[in-house]
mmCIF file of C-alpha atoms and ligand atoms in Angstrom:
data_model
loop_
_atom_site.group_PDB
_atom_site.id
_atom_site.type_symbol
_atom_site.label_atom_id
_atom_site.label_comp_id
_atom_site.label_asym_id
_atom_site.label_seq_id
_atom_site.Cartn_x
_atom_site.Cartn_y
_atom_site.Cartn_z
ATOM 1 C CA MET Y 113 -0.083 53.880 -16.287
ATOM 2 C CA VAL Y 114 -3.714 54.742 -16.669
ATOM 3 C CA ALA Y 115 -5.420 56.870 -14.035
ATOM 4 C CA GLU Y 116 -9.067 56.137 -13.388
ATOM 5 C CA ARG Y 117 -11.392 57.979 -11.082
ATOM 6 C CA GLY Y 118 -11.490 56.427 -7.627
ATOM 7 C CA LEU Y 119 -9.033 53.672 -8.553
ATOM 8 C CA GLY Y 120 -5.830 55.709 -8.518
ATOM 9 C CA THR Y 121 -3.252 54.299 -10.881
ATOM 10 C CA VAL Y 122 -4.074 50.960 -12.505
ATOM 11 C CA ALA Y 123 -1.103 48.635 -12.709
ATOM 12 C CA GLU Y 124 0.025 47.740 -16.212
ATOM 13 C CA GLU Y 125 0.379 44.096 -15.231
ATOM 14 C CA PRO Y 126 -3.040 42.408 -15.004
ATOM 15 C CA VAL Y 127 -3.574 40.536 -11.744
ATOM 16 C CA VAL Y 128 -3.663 37.126 -13.451
ATOM 17 C CA ARG Y 129 0.020 37.595 -14.313
ATOM 18 C CA MET Y 130 1.177 38.544 -10.843
ATOM 19 C CA GLY Y 131 2.608 36.503 -8.008
ATOM 20 C CA GLU Y 132 5.422 34.510 -9.586
ATOM 21 C CA THR Y 133 7.703 33.234 -6.800
ATOM 22 C CA GLN Y 134 11.394 34.142 -6.939
ATOM 23 C CA ALA Y 135 13.795 31.856 -5.120
ATOM 24 C CA GLY Y 136 16.655 34.426 -5.113
ATOM 25 C CA VAL Y 137 20.186 33.204 -4.435
ATOM 26 C CA THR Y 138 19.052 30.588 -1.894
ATOM 27 C CA ARG Y 139 17.089 27.419 -2.447
ATOM 28 C CA PRO Y 140 14.231 26.131 -0.295
ATOM 29 C CA SER Y 141 15.493 23.460 2.114
ATOM 30 C CA VAL Y 142 12.496 21.331 1.221
ATOM 31 C CA SER Y 143 11.390 20.954 -2.382
ATOM 32 C CA PRO Y 144 8.270 23.007 -3.058
ATOM 33 C CA ILE Y 145 4.957 21.524 -4.129
ATOM 34 C CA TYR Y 146 4.591 22.258 -7.823
ATOM 35 C CA GLN Y 147 0.869 22.944 -7.597
ATOM 36 C CA THR Y 148 0.383 23.624 -11.269
ATOM 37 C CA THR Y 149 -1.763 22.077 -13.978
ATOM 38 C CA ALA Y 150 0.732 22.691 -16.772
ATOM 39 C CA PHE Y 151 4.250 23.981 -17.421
ATOM 40 C CA ASP Y 152 5.118 26.875 -19.728
ATOM 41 C CA VAL Y 153 7.347 25.709 -22.558
ATOM 42 C CA PRO Y 154 9.803 28.311 -23.966
ATOM 43 C CA ASP Y 155 9.315 27.392 -27.624
ATOM 44 C CA LEU Y 156 8.342 24.590 -29.970
ATOM 45 C CA ASP Y 157 11.911 23.281 -30.305
ATOM 46 C CA VAL Y 158 11.973 22.614 -26.574
ATOM 47 C CA LEU Y 159 8.495 21.083 -26.828
ATOM 48 C CA GLN Y 160 9.764 18.609 -29.432
ATOM 49 C CA GLN Y 161 12.804 17.775 -27.278
ATOM 50 C CA LEU Y 162 10.545 17.189 -24.259
ATOM 51 C CA TYR Y 163 8.313 14.757 -26.162
ATOM 52 C CA ALA Y 164 11.380 12.989 -27.550
ATOM 53 C CA GLY Y 165 12.806 12.605 -24.042
ATOM 54 C CA GLN Y 166 15.967 14.514 -25.044
ATOM 55 C CA VAL Y 167 15.548 16.981 -22.160
ATOM 56 C CA THR Y 168 14.026 16.531 -18.728
ATOM 57 C CA GLY Y 169 10.921 18.501 -17.913
ATOM 58 C CA ASP Y 170 7.204 18.369 -17.441
ATOM 59 C CA ILE Y 171 4.383 19.462 -19.705
ATOM 60 C CA TYR Y 172 1.093 18.548 -18.042
ATOM 61 C CA THR Y 173 0.659 17.318 -14.457
ATOM 62 C CA ARG Y 174 -1.582 14.405 -15.412
ATOM 63 C CA ASP Y 175 1.517 12.988 -17.186
ATOM 64 C CA SER Y 176 4.277 14.191 -14.865
ATOM 65 C CA ASN Y 177 5.270 16.798 -12.313
ATOM 66 C CA PRO Y 178 8.594 17.307 -10.472
ATOM 67 C CA GLY Y 179 7.146 15.947 -7.202
ATOM 68 C CA MET Y 180 5.707 12.878 -8.913
ATOM 69 C CA ARG Y 181 9.068 12.203 -10.592
ATOM 70 C CA ALA Y 182 10.971 12.675 -7.333
ATOM 71 C CA LEU Y 183 8.746 10.188 -5.514
ATOM 72 C CA ALA Y 184 8.851 7.668 -8.377
ATOM 73 C CA GLN Y 185 12.670 7.866 -8.386
ATOM 74 C CA SER Y 186 12.865 7.480 -4.609
ATOM 75 C CA VAL Y 187 10.685 4.378 -4.648
ATOM 76 C CA ALA Y 188 12.745 2.896 -7.503
ATOM 77 C CA ALA Y 189 15.941 3.531 -5.533
ATOM 78 C CA LEU Y 190 14.488 1.880 -2.422
ATOM 79 C CA GLU Y 191 13.247 -1.128 -4.414
ATOM 80 C CA GLY Y 192 16.474 -1.383 -6.418
ATOM 81 C CA THR Y 193 14.718 -1.081 -9.786
ATOM 82 C CA GLU Y 194 15.291 0.978 -12.926
ATOM 83 C CA ALA Y 195 12.227 3.163 -12.537
ATOM 84 C CA GLY Y 196 9.092 3.907 -10.559
ATOM 85 C CA ALA Y 197 5.638 5.340 -11.153
ATOM 86 C CA VAL Y 198 2.968 6.983 -8.998
ATOM 87 C CA PHE Y 199 -0.830 6.691 -9.021
ATOM 88 C CA ALA Y 200 -3.928 8.139 -7.366
ATOM 89 C CA SER Y 201 -4.122 5.213 -4.898
ATOM 90 C CA GLY Y 202 -2.917 1.675 -4.356
ATOM 91 C CA MET Y 203 -5.904 0.562 -6.429
ATOM 92 C CA GLY Y 204 -4.786 3.023 -9.112
ATOM 93 C CA SER Y 205 -1.430 1.255 -9.391
ATOM 94 C CA LEU Y 206 -3.123 -2.158 -9.609
ATOM 95 C CA GLY Y 207 -5.729 -0.818 -12.049
ATOM 96 C CA SER Y 208 -2.968 0.535 -14.251
ATOM 97 C CA ILE Y 209 -1.207 -2.839 -14.264
ATOM 98 C CA PHE Y 210 -4.405 -4.642 -15.280
ATOM 99 C CA LEU Y 211 -5.257 -2.114 -17.996
ATOM 100 C CA THR Y 212 -1.697 -2.044 -19.340
ATOM 101 C CA LEU Y 213 -0.925 -5.745 -19.460
ATOM 102 C CA LEU Y 214 -4.289 -7.307 -20.365
ATOM 103 C CA SER Y 215 -6.402 -7.559 -23.507
ATOM 104 C CA ALA Y 216 -9.579 -9.506 -24.201
ATOM 105 C CA GLY Y 217 -8.834 -13.249 -24.199
ATOM 106 C CA ASP Y 218 -5.970 -13.017 -21.703
ATOM 107 C CA HIS Y 219 -5.695 -14.746 -18.339
ATOM 108 C CA VAL Y 220 -4.497 -13.607 -14.896
ATOM 109 C CA LEU Y 221 -3.457 -15.827 -12.037
ATOM 110 C CA ALA Y 222 -4.152 -14.261 -8.635
ATOM 111 C CA ALA Y 223 -3.424 -15.421 -5.109
ATOM 112 C CA GLN Y 224 -6.735 -16.319 -3.464
ATOM 113 C CA SER Y 225 -5.903 -14.324 -0.325
ATOM 114 C CA LEU Y 226 -5.476 -10.939 -2.066
ATOM 115 C CA TYR Y 227 -6.762 -7.644 -0.641
ATOM 116 C CA GLY Y 228 -10.566 -7.548 -1.075
ATOM 117 C CA LYS Y 229 -10.665 -4.667 -3.569
ATOM 118 C CA THR Y 230 -7.921 -6.301 -5.648
ATOM 119 C CA LEU Y 231 -10.042 -9.436 -5.934
ATOM 120 C CA GLN Y 232 -12.986 -7.226 -6.957
ATOM 121 C CA LEU Y 233 -10.793 -5.566 -9.604
ATOM 122 C CA ALA Y 234 -9.745 -8.970 -10.942
ATOM 123 C CA SER Y 235 -13.313 -10.191 -11.109
ATOM 124 C CA ARG Y 236 -14.458 -6.980 -12.913
ATOM 125 C CA MET Y 237 -11.965 -7.868 -15.660
ATOM 126 C CA GLN Y 238 -14.119 -10.859 -16.585
ATOM 127 C CA ARG Y 239 -16.589 -8.407 -18.123
ATOM 128 C CA PHE Y 240 -13.896 -7.660 -20.718
ATOM 129 C CA ASN Y 241 -13.406 -11.352 -21.487
ATOM 130 C CA ILE Y 242 -10.324 -11.657 -19.297
ATOM 131 C CA ALA Y 243 -10.150 -14.909 -17.345
ATOM 132 C CA VAL Y 244 -9.014 -14.884 -13.729
ATOM 133 C CA SER Y 245 -8.126 -17.886 -11.622
ATOM 134 C CA ALA Y 246 -6.984 -18.157 -8.034
ATOM 135 C CA PHE Y 247 -4.245 -20.229 -6.465
ATOM 136 C CA ASP Y 248 -2.947 -20.962 -2.981
ATOM 137 C CA VAL Y 249 0.196 -18.892 -2.312
ATOM 138 C CA GLY Y 250 1.553 -21.663 -0.125
ATOM 139 C CA ASP Y 251 1.623 -24.029 -3.097
ATOM 140 C CA PRO Y 252 3.866 -22.833 -5.981
ATOM 141 C CA GLN Y 253 3.126 -26.073 -7.833
ATOM 142 C CA GLN Y 254 -0.533 -25.063 -8.053
ATOM 143 C CA LEU Y 255 0.640 -21.837 -9.679
ATOM 144 C CA ALA Y 256 2.700 -23.701 -12.260
ATOM 145 C CA GLN Y 257 -0.184 -26.061 -13.061
ATOM 146 C CA GLN Y 258 -2.619 -23.212 -13.668
ATOM 147 C CA LEU Y 259 -0.419 -21.279 -16.088
ATOM 148 C CA ARG Y 260 -1.868 -20.988 -19.590
ATOM 149 C CA PRO Y 261 -0.315 -19.738 -22.833
ATOM 150 C CA GLU Y 262 -2.469 -16.601 -22.451
ATOM 151 C CA THR Y 263 -1.497 -15.931 -18.799
ATOM 152 C CA LYS Y 264 -0.127 -12.368 -18.777
ATOM 153 C CA PHE Y 265 0.905 -12.056 -15.134
ATOM 154 C CA VAL Y 266 0.709 -13.601 -11.672
ATOM 155 C CA LEU Y 267 -0.300 -11.384 -8.746
ATOM 156 C CA VAL Y 268 0.599 -12.029 -5.092
ATOM 157 C CA GLU Y 269 1.053 -10.103 -1.847
ATOM 158 C CA THR Y 270 4.201 -10.384 0.277
ATOM 159 C CA VAL Y 271 2.232 -10.992 3.481
ATOM 160 C CA ALA Y 272 -1.511 -11.612 3.245
ATOM 161 C CA ASN Y 273 -4.259 -9.835 5.150
ATOM 162 C CA PRO Y 274 -5.257 -10.597 7.903
ATOM 163 C CA LEU Y 275 -3.711 -13.948 8.892
ATOM 164 C CA LEU Y 276 -0.252 -12.989 7.600
ATOM 165 C CA GLU Y 277 0.582 -15.906 5.365
ATOM 166 C CA VAL Y 278 4.018 -15.168 3.896
ATOM 167 C CA ALA Y 279 4.651 -15.650 0.154
ATOM 168 C CA ASP Y 280 7.888 -17.337 -0.909
ATOM 169 C CA ILE Y 281 8.580 -14.842 -3.690
ATOM 170 C CA GLU Y 282 11.634 -16.611 -5.080
ATOM 171 C CA ARG Y 283 9.824 -19.948 -5.462
ATOM 172 C CA LEU Y 284 6.696 -18.317 -6.864
ATOM 173 C CA ALA Y 285 8.760 -16.343 -9.422
ATOM 174 C CA SER Y 286 10.515 -19.502 -10.465
ATOM 175 C CA ALA Y 287 7.190 -21.400 -10.743
ATOM 176 C CA ALA Y 288 5.828 -18.562 -12.901
ATOM 177 C CA GLY Y 289 8.804 -18.955 -15.295
ATOM 178 C CA ALA Y 290 8.599 -16.425 -18.113
ATOM 179 C CA VAL Y 291 5.259 -15.039 -16.874
ATOM 180 C CA PRO Y 292 5.885 -11.839 -14.869
ATOM 181 C CA LEU Y 293 5.249 -12.025 -11.146
ATOM 182 C CA ILE Y 294 3.748 -8.794 -9.755
ATOM 183 C CA VAL Y 295 4.058 -8.355 -5.992
ATOM 184 C CA ASP Y 296 1.970 -6.114 -3.748
ATOM 185 C CA SER Y 297 4.401 -5.257 -0.945
ATOM 186 C CA THR Y 298 2.129 -2.799 0.893
ATOM 187 C CA PHE Y 299 2.413 -4.680 4.207
ATOM 188 C CA THR Y 300 6.193 -4.997 4.121
ATOM 189 C CA THR Y 301 7.810 -2.003 2.329
ATOM 190 C CA PRO Y 302 11.311 -1.986 0.751
ATOM 191 C CA GLU Y 303 12.716 -1.619 4.257
ATOM 192 C CA LEU Y 304 11.856 -5.285 4.920
ATOM 193 C CA ILE Y 305 11.951 -6.892 1.467
ATOM 194 C CA ARG Y 306 12.781 -6.028 -2.141
ATOM 195 C CA PRO Y 307 10.652 -8.370 -4.272
ATOM 196 C CA CYS Y 308 12.360 -7.432 -7.564
ATOM 197 C CA SER Y 309 15.675 -8.721 -6.194
ATOM 198 C CA LEU Y 310 13.940 -12.087 -5.648
ATOM 199 C CA GLY Y 311 12.638 -12.471 -9.194
ATOM 200 C CA ALA Y 312 9.482 -10.322 -9.251
ATOM 201 C CA ALA Y 313 8.971 -8.301 -12.451
ATOM 202 C CA ALA Y 314 7.384 -5.386 -10.622
ATOM 203 C CA VAL Y 315 6.307 -4.338 -7.166
ATOM 204 C CA ILE Y 316 3.389 -2.121 -6.168
ATOM 205 C CA HIS Y 317 2.402 -0.425 -2.914
ATOM 206 C CA SER Y 318 -0.527 1.355 -1.459
ATOM 207 C CA ALA Y 319 1.516 4.370 -0.333
ATOM 208 C CA SER Y 320 -1.587 5.332 1.672
ATOM 209 C CA LYS Y 321 -0.156 2.841 4.165
ATOM 210 C CA TYR Y 322 3.449 2.531 5.403
ATOM 211 C CA LEU Y 323 5.349 4.471 2.718
ATOM 212 C CA ASN Y 324 3.583 7.634 3.805
ATOM 213 C CA GLY Y 325 2.875 6.230 7.241
ATOM 214 C CA HIS Y 326 0.831 9.057 8.761
ATOM 215 C CA GLY Y 327 -2.706 8.160 7.767
ATOM 216 C CA ASP Y 328 -3.288 11.315 5.714
ATOM 217 C CA VAL Y 329 -2.661 10.337 2.078
ATOM 218 C CA MET Y 330 -4.241 8.324 -0.749
ATOM 219 C CA LEU Y 331 -1.507 7.272 -3.153
ATOM 220 C CA GLY Y 332 -0.120 4.285 -5.029
ATOM 221 C CA VAL Y 333 3.338 3.520 -6.403
ATOM 222 C CA ALA Y 334 4.983 0.899 -8.601
ATOM 223 C CA ALA Y 335 8.601 -0.005 -9.316
ATOM 224 C CA GLY Y 336 10.171 -2.129 -12.056
ATOM 225 C CA SER Y 337 11.758 -1.759 -15.476
ATOM 226 C CA GLN Y 338 11.839 1.631 -17.215
ATOM 227 C CA GLN Y 339 9.815 0.209 -20.060
ATOM 228 C CA LEU Y 340 7.012 -1.151 -17.861
ATOM 229 C CA MET Y 341 6.877 1.982 -15.711
ATOM 230 C CA SER Y 342 6.567 4.223 -18.793
ATOM 231 C CA ARG Y 343 3.694 2.071 -20.041
ATOM 232 C CA LEU Y 344 1.952 2.173 -16.628
ATOM 233 C CA ASN Y 345 2.380 5.929 -16.462
ATOM 234 C CA GLU Y 346 0.875 6.335 -19.908
ATOM 235 C CA THR Y 347 -2.122 4.180 -18.920
ATOM 236 C CA ALA Y 348 -2.553 6.190 -15.723
ATOM 237 C CA SER Y 349 -2.628 9.398 -17.747
ATOM 238 C CA ILE Y 350 -5.143 8.033 -20.238
ATOM 239 C CA PHE Y 351 -7.462 6.526 -17.619
ATOM 240 C CA GLY Y 352 -7.029 9.332 -15.068
ATOM 241 C CA GLN Y 353 -5.324 7.202 -12.413
ATOM 242 C CA ASN Y 354 -2.617 9.843 -11.965
ATOM 243 C CA ALA Y 355 -1.301 10.997 -8.591
ATOM 244 C CA ASN Y 356 -1.327 14.648 -7.552
ATOM 245 C CA PRO Y 357 1.510 16.929 -6.385
ATOM 246 C CA PHE Y 358 0.373 17.403 -2.781
ATOM 247 C CA GLU Y 359 -0.046 13.681 -2.019
ATOM 248 C CA CYS Y 360 3.402 13.033 -3.555
ATOM 249 C CA TRP Y 361 4.916 15.786 -1.424
ATOM 250 C CA LEU Y 362 3.388 14.356 1.757
ATOM 251 C CA THR Y 363 4.565 10.865 0.846
ATOM 252 C CA LEU Y 364 8.110 12.070 0.132
ATOM 253 C CA ARG Y 365 8.086 13.588 3.598
ATOM 254 C CA GLY Y 366 6.751 10.385 5.173
ATOM 255 C CA LEU Y 367 9.293 8.292 3.292
ATOM 256 C CA ARG Y 368 12.204 10.011 5.053
ATOM 257 C CA THR Y 369 11.340 8.274 8.312
ATOM 258 C CA LEU Y 370 10.453 4.891 6.786
ATOM 259 C CA PRO Y 371 13.544 3.049 8.117
ATOM 260 C CA LEU Y 372 13.053 4.376 11.651
ATOM 261 C CA ARG Y 373 9.340 3.696 11.632
ATOM 262 C CA MET Y 374 9.678 0.148 10.308
ATOM 263 C CA GLN Y 375 12.448 -0.705 12.771
ATOM 264 C CA GLN Y 376 10.398 0.433 15.732
ATOM 265 C CA LEU Y 377 7.189 -1.135 14.383
ATOM 266 C CA CYS Y 378 8.804 -4.521 13.886
ATOM 267 C CA ARG Y 379 10.216 -4.463 17.405
ATOM 268 C CA THR Y 380 6.986 -3.340 19.087
ATOM 269 C CA THR Y 381 4.901 -5.758 17.014
ATOM 270 C CA CYS Y 382 6.956 -8.850 17.897
ATOM 271 C CA GLU Y 383 6.863 -7.957 21.589
ATOM 272 C CA LEU Y 384 3.146 -7.208 21.523
ATOM 273 C CA ALA Y 385 2.406 -10.453 19.666
ATOM 274 C CA ARG Y 386 4.272 -12.372 22.362
ATOM 275 C CA PHE Y 387 2.422 -10.523 25.109
ATOM 276 C CA LEU Y 388 -0.967 -11.228 23.496
ATOM 277 C CA SER Y 389 -0.157 -14.885 22.813
ATOM 278 C CA VAL Y 390 -0.130 -15.646 26.552
ATOM 279 C CA HIS Y 391 -3.101 -13.456 27.488
ATOM 280 C CA PRO Y 392 -6.025 -15.393 29.025
ATOM 281 C CA ALA Y 393 -8.634 -13.459 26.983
ATOM 282 C CA VAL Y 394 -6.972 -14.289 23.652
ATOM 283 C CA GLU Y 395 -7.810 -17.546 21.890
ATOM 284 C CA ARG Y 396 -5.148 -17.256 19.203
ATOM 285 C CA VAL Y 397 -2.556 -14.836 17.862
ATOM 286 C CA TYR Y 398 -1.486 -14.728 14.225
ATOM 287 C CA HIS Y 399 1.980 -13.308 13.751
ATOM 288 C CA PRO Y 400 4.855 -14.890 11.804
ATOM 289 C CA SER Y 401 7.321 -14.215 14.634
ATOM 290 C CA LEU Y 402 5.451 -16.791 16.751
ATOM 291 C CA GLN Y 403 6.567 -20.376 16.427
ATOM 292 C CA GLN Y 404 3.005 -21.689 15.979
ATOM 293 C CA HIS Y 405 2.397 -19.490 12.890
ATOM 294 C CA PRO Y 406 2.368 -21.557 9.661
ATOM 295 C CA SER Y 407 4.799 -19.116 7.996
ATOM 296 C CA HIS Y 408 7.204 -18.875 10.942
ATOM 297 C CA GLU Y 409 10.174 -20.578 9.284
ATOM 298 C CA LEU Y 410 9.761 -18.896 5.924
ATOM 299 C CA ALA Y 411 9.367 -15.506 7.626
ATOM 300 C CA SER Y 412 12.521 -16.020 9.700
ATOM 301 C CA ARG Y 413 14.468 -16.669 6.493
ATOM 302 C CA LEU Y 414 12.856 -14.016 4.252
ATOM 303 C CA TYR Y 415 12.298 -11.272 6.826
ATOM 304 C CA PRO Y 416 15.251 -11.076 9.225
ATOM 305 C CA ARG Y 417 14.072 -7.594 10.299
ATOM 306 C CA GLY Y 418 10.428 -8.600 10.828
ATOM 307 C CA THR Y 419 7.226 -8.684 8.787
ATOM 308 C CA GLY Y 420 5.874 -5.237 9.695
ATOM 309 C CA GLY Y 421 3.227 -3.966 12.069
ATOM 310 C CA ILE Y 422 0.181 -6.200 11.581
ATOM 311 C CA ILE Y 423 -1.071 -8.782 14.075
ATOM 312 C CA ALA Y 424 -4.397 -10.635 14.090
ATOM 313 C CA ILE Y 425 -5.920 -11.922 17.308
ATOM 314 C CA GLU Y 426 -8.932 -14.082 17.922
ATOM 315 C CA LEU Y 427 -10.668 -13.118 21.134
ATOM 316 C CA ARG Y 428 -11.882 -15.791 23.512
ATOM 317 C CA THR Y 429 -15.674 -15.561 23.397
ATOM 318 C CA GLY Y 430 -16.615 -18.106 26.044
ATOM 319 C CA GLY Y 431 -19.448 -19.186 23.765
ATOM 320 C CA ALA Y 432 -20.737 -15.604 23.283
ATOM 321 C CA ASP Y 433 -21.282 -13.999 19.896
ATOM 322 C CA GLY Y 434 -17.968 -13.010 18.245
ATOM 323 C CA VAL Y 435 -19.137 -9.583 17.065
ATOM 324 C CA ALA Y 436 -20.547 -8.787 20.528
ATOM 325 C CA THR Y 437 -17.239 -9.809 22.122
ATOM 326 C CA VAL Y 438 -15.253 -7.562 19.778
ATOM 327 C CA ASN Y 439 -17.664 -4.708 20.528
ATOM 328 C CA ARG Y 440 -17.109 -5.098 24.275
ATOM 329 C CA PHE Y 441 -13.351 -5.023 23.703
ATOM 330 C CA LEU Y 442 -13.528 -1.922 21.453
ATOM 331 C CA ARG Y 443 -15.709 -0.012 23.922
ATOM 332 C CA ALA Y 444 -13.325 -0.786 26.764
ATOM 333 C CA VAL Y 445 -10.334 0.845 24.995
ATOM 334 C CA PRO Y 446 -11.306 3.979 23.050
ATOM 335 C CA GLN Y 447 -7.561 4.801 22.966
ATOM 336 C CA LEU Y 448 -7.203 1.990 20.415
ATOM 337 C CA PRO Y 449 -9.580 3.250 17.708
ATOM 338 C CA PHE Y 450 -11.420 1.097 15.225
ATOM 339 C CA SER Y 451 -10.331 2.389 11.812
ATOM 340 C CA PRO Y 452 -10.709 0.408 8.585
ATOM 341 C CA THR Y 453 -7.174 1.117 7.359
ATOM 342 C CA LEU Y 454 -3.678 0.184 8.476
ATOM 343 C CA ALA Y 455 -0.234 1.746 8.846
ATOM 344 C CA ASP Y 456 -1.367 4.915 10.575
ATOM 345 C CA ALA Y 457 1.250 6.330 12.978
ATOM 346 C CA ARG Y 458 -1.242 5.410 15.729
ATOM 347 C CA THR Y 459 -2.234 1.890 16.619
ATOM 348 C CA THR Y 460 -5.623 1.099 15.052
ATOM 349 C CA LEU Y 461 -7.930 -1.907 15.092
ATOM 350 C CA SER Y 462 -10.036 -3.428 12.359
ATOM 351 C CA HIS Y 463 -12.528 -6.262 12.102
ATOM 352 C CA PRO Y 464 -11.974 -8.314 8.934
ATOM 353 C CA ALA Y 465 -15.339 -10.147 9.095
ATOM 354 C CA LEU Y 466 -17.264 -6.852 8.851
ATOM 355 C CA THR Y 467 -14.811 -4.916 6.644
ATOM 356 C CA SER Y 468 -12.372 -6.500 4.162
ATOM 357 C CA HIS Y 469 -14.142 -9.885 4.155
ATOM 358 C CA ARG Y 470 -17.756 -8.772 4.602
ATOM 359 C CA PHE Y 471 -18.727 -9.678 1.037
ATOM 360 C CA LEU Y 472 -17.776 -13.324 1.521
ATOM 361 C CA SER Y 473 -20.412 -15.804 2.710
ATOM 362 C CA ALA Y 474 -20.133 -16.967 6.316
ATOM 363 C CA ALA Y 475 -18.977 -20.349 5.002
ATOM 364 C CA ALA Y 476 -16.259 -18.794 2.835
ATOM 365 C CA ARG Y 477 -15.078 -16.698 5.790
ATOM 366 C CA ALA Y 478 -14.898 -19.770 7.993
ATOM 367 C CA GLU Y 479 -12.946 -21.561 5.252
ATOM 368 C CA ALA Y 480 -10.501 -18.611 5.104
ATOM 369 C CA GLY Y 481 -10.103 -18.674 8.901
ATOM 370 C CA ILE Y 482 -11.800 -15.293 9.451
ATOM 371 C CA SER Y 483 -13.966 -15.674 12.541
ATOM 372 C CA ASP Y 484 -16.319 -13.019 13.955
ATOM 373 C CA ALA Y 485 -14.019 -12.733 16.980
ATOM 374 C CA LEU Y 486 -10.957 -11.885 14.861
ATOM 375 C CA VAL Y 487 -9.432 -8.428 15.376
ATOM 376 C CA ARG Y 488 -6.686 -7.046 13.160
ATOM 377 C CA ILE Y 489 -4.187 -4.809 14.885
ATOM 378 C CA SER Y 490 -2.121 -2.268 12.982
ATOM 379 C CA VAL Y 491 0.594 -1.477 15.487
ATOM 380 C CA GLY Y 492 1.674 2.168 15.602
ATOM 381 C CA LEU Y 493 4.543 4.110 17.061
ATOM 382 C CA GLU Y 494 3.335 4.306 20.666
ATOM 383 C CA PRO Y 495 5.610 2.943 23.404
ATOM 384 C CA LEU Y 496 5.254 -0.819 23.868
ATOM 385 C CA GLU Y 497 4.437 -0.516 27.585
ATOM 386 C CA LEU Y 498 1.494 1.785 26.877
ATOM 387 C CA LEU Y 499 0.102 -0.595 24.252
ATOM 388 C CA GLN Y 500 0.477 -3.549 26.596
ATOM 389 C CA GLN Y 501 -1.462 -1.668 29.298
ATOM 390 C CA GLU Y 502 -4.236 -0.668 26.926
ATOM 391 C CA PHE Y 503 -4.635 -4.102 25.343
ATOM 392 C CA ASP Y 504 -4.599 -5.640 28.793
ATOM 393 C CA ARG Y 505 -7.348 -3.280 29.978
ATOM 394 C CA GLY Y 506 -9.555 -4.065 26.956
ATOM 395 C CA LEU Y 507 -8.948 -7.793 27.172
ATOM 396 C CA ARG Y 508 -9.506 -7.964 30.943
ATOM 397 C CA SER Y 509 -12.922 -6.367 30.445
ATOM 398 C CA LEU Y 510 -13.860 -9.581 28.580
ATOM 399 C CA LEU Y 511 -12.925 -11.776 31.521
ATOM 400 C CA SER Y 512 -15.169 -10.064 34.072
HETATM 401 C C1 LIG V 16 -4.829 -0.686 1.086
HETATM 402 C C2 LIG V 16 -4.313 -1.732 0.193
HETATM 403 C C3 LIG V 16 -4.465 -1.646 -1.206
HETATM 404 C C4 LIG V 16 -5.222 -0.518 -1.855
HETATM 405 O O1 LIG V 16 -4.610 0.695 -1.660
HETATM 406 P P1 LIG V 16 -5.394 2.100 -1.620
HETATM 407 O O2 LIG V 16 -4.308 3.092 -1.491
HETATM 408 O O3 LIG V 16 -6.326 2.037 -0.448
HETATM 409 O O4 LIG V 16 -6.141 2.187 -2.905
HETATM 410 C C5 LIG V 16 -3.903 -2.636 -1.987
HETATM 411 N N1 LIG V 16 -3.252 -3.685 -1.444
HETATM 412 C C6 LIG V 16 -3.102 -3.806 -0.105
HETATM 413 C C7 LIG V 16 -2.374 -4.982 0.427
HETATM 414 C C8 LIG V 16 -3.631 -2.851 0.762
HETATM 415 O O5 LIG V 16 -3.488 -2.986 2.082
#
């Protein structure tokens, strides 16, 4: 103890060494967030054992952290795979796959209906002398014909945005043969389908969407073999695509209610799709539960529990401008917010022509079936009756 004038007794322990938490004889009911950059290692023998994988532990959070490992293991268990990995965002998981599996001179085969940013990622690869070609998910033969000796993987989504074309994963995996099929299952989650049990080599998710499910996280995950996940994790660490402890903690919390959320969403969504399909202000409804949807039969077989919470509707314009019609609808129901994401706990609306598909030419949008009057609905956890009332109010405003 050193006494200084005016300061009383100065503690021997400098303040930077204070504040270590002590759990005592109890344990926290919820795992804490390990908000730490690095982990203190007792000695160099333990350090060597950690690097050799002989003991479990973390060294530096960019590589691993208890929360990141817990989430990766949970996702692997849900997907029925050996291992999982976590990334800064859904794009981080895709970016890691591209950077891990591809070298100059290689080729990737991508479904033409992929998420807009994923298509952008694929086309950026061409700068590094990586060839990318697109195929129609509905035609596995096209996939087989486009395979090349240098094709390193095939990339598809379980259910495509926004018209909800369903991929026949088993047939696509078999058409791809020895080339790994990578499946983006963001729209469907392991609650509705497990792509790796149908022949996919790996599955990825934007956990910013349903896995977290509360609209407050940016995170990506992957699941597959231990070997592939270790390689992806290493790439993520090198290129800085790593997740962080807080987002993992939030996602682990969200994940606990995934089964309940997906069950309710699937039920509400099917009922709402049926309601909208007979509404006089709606030109067309896209949802695989409806008989007129091109993927209806495949979806009934592959998705006995439903295809998730997305519906697309084309508003009846009566010859008016599509964007103006959507604007009238949006202004009539502020309770159904426009929000360019999906899988929030609330119901949200988006407009593919001016968001995900805005960089396509008008002709390419028309070819893809994305009209200016198309609205994408991400159904939330509100009661069905309330949603029916609100959609009805917005849609009726178009008829007056
Ligand atoms: C949102 C989304 C992504 C990208 O995920 P982020 O977490 O936003 O980076 C990838 N694929 C699909 C199908 C998505 O919906």
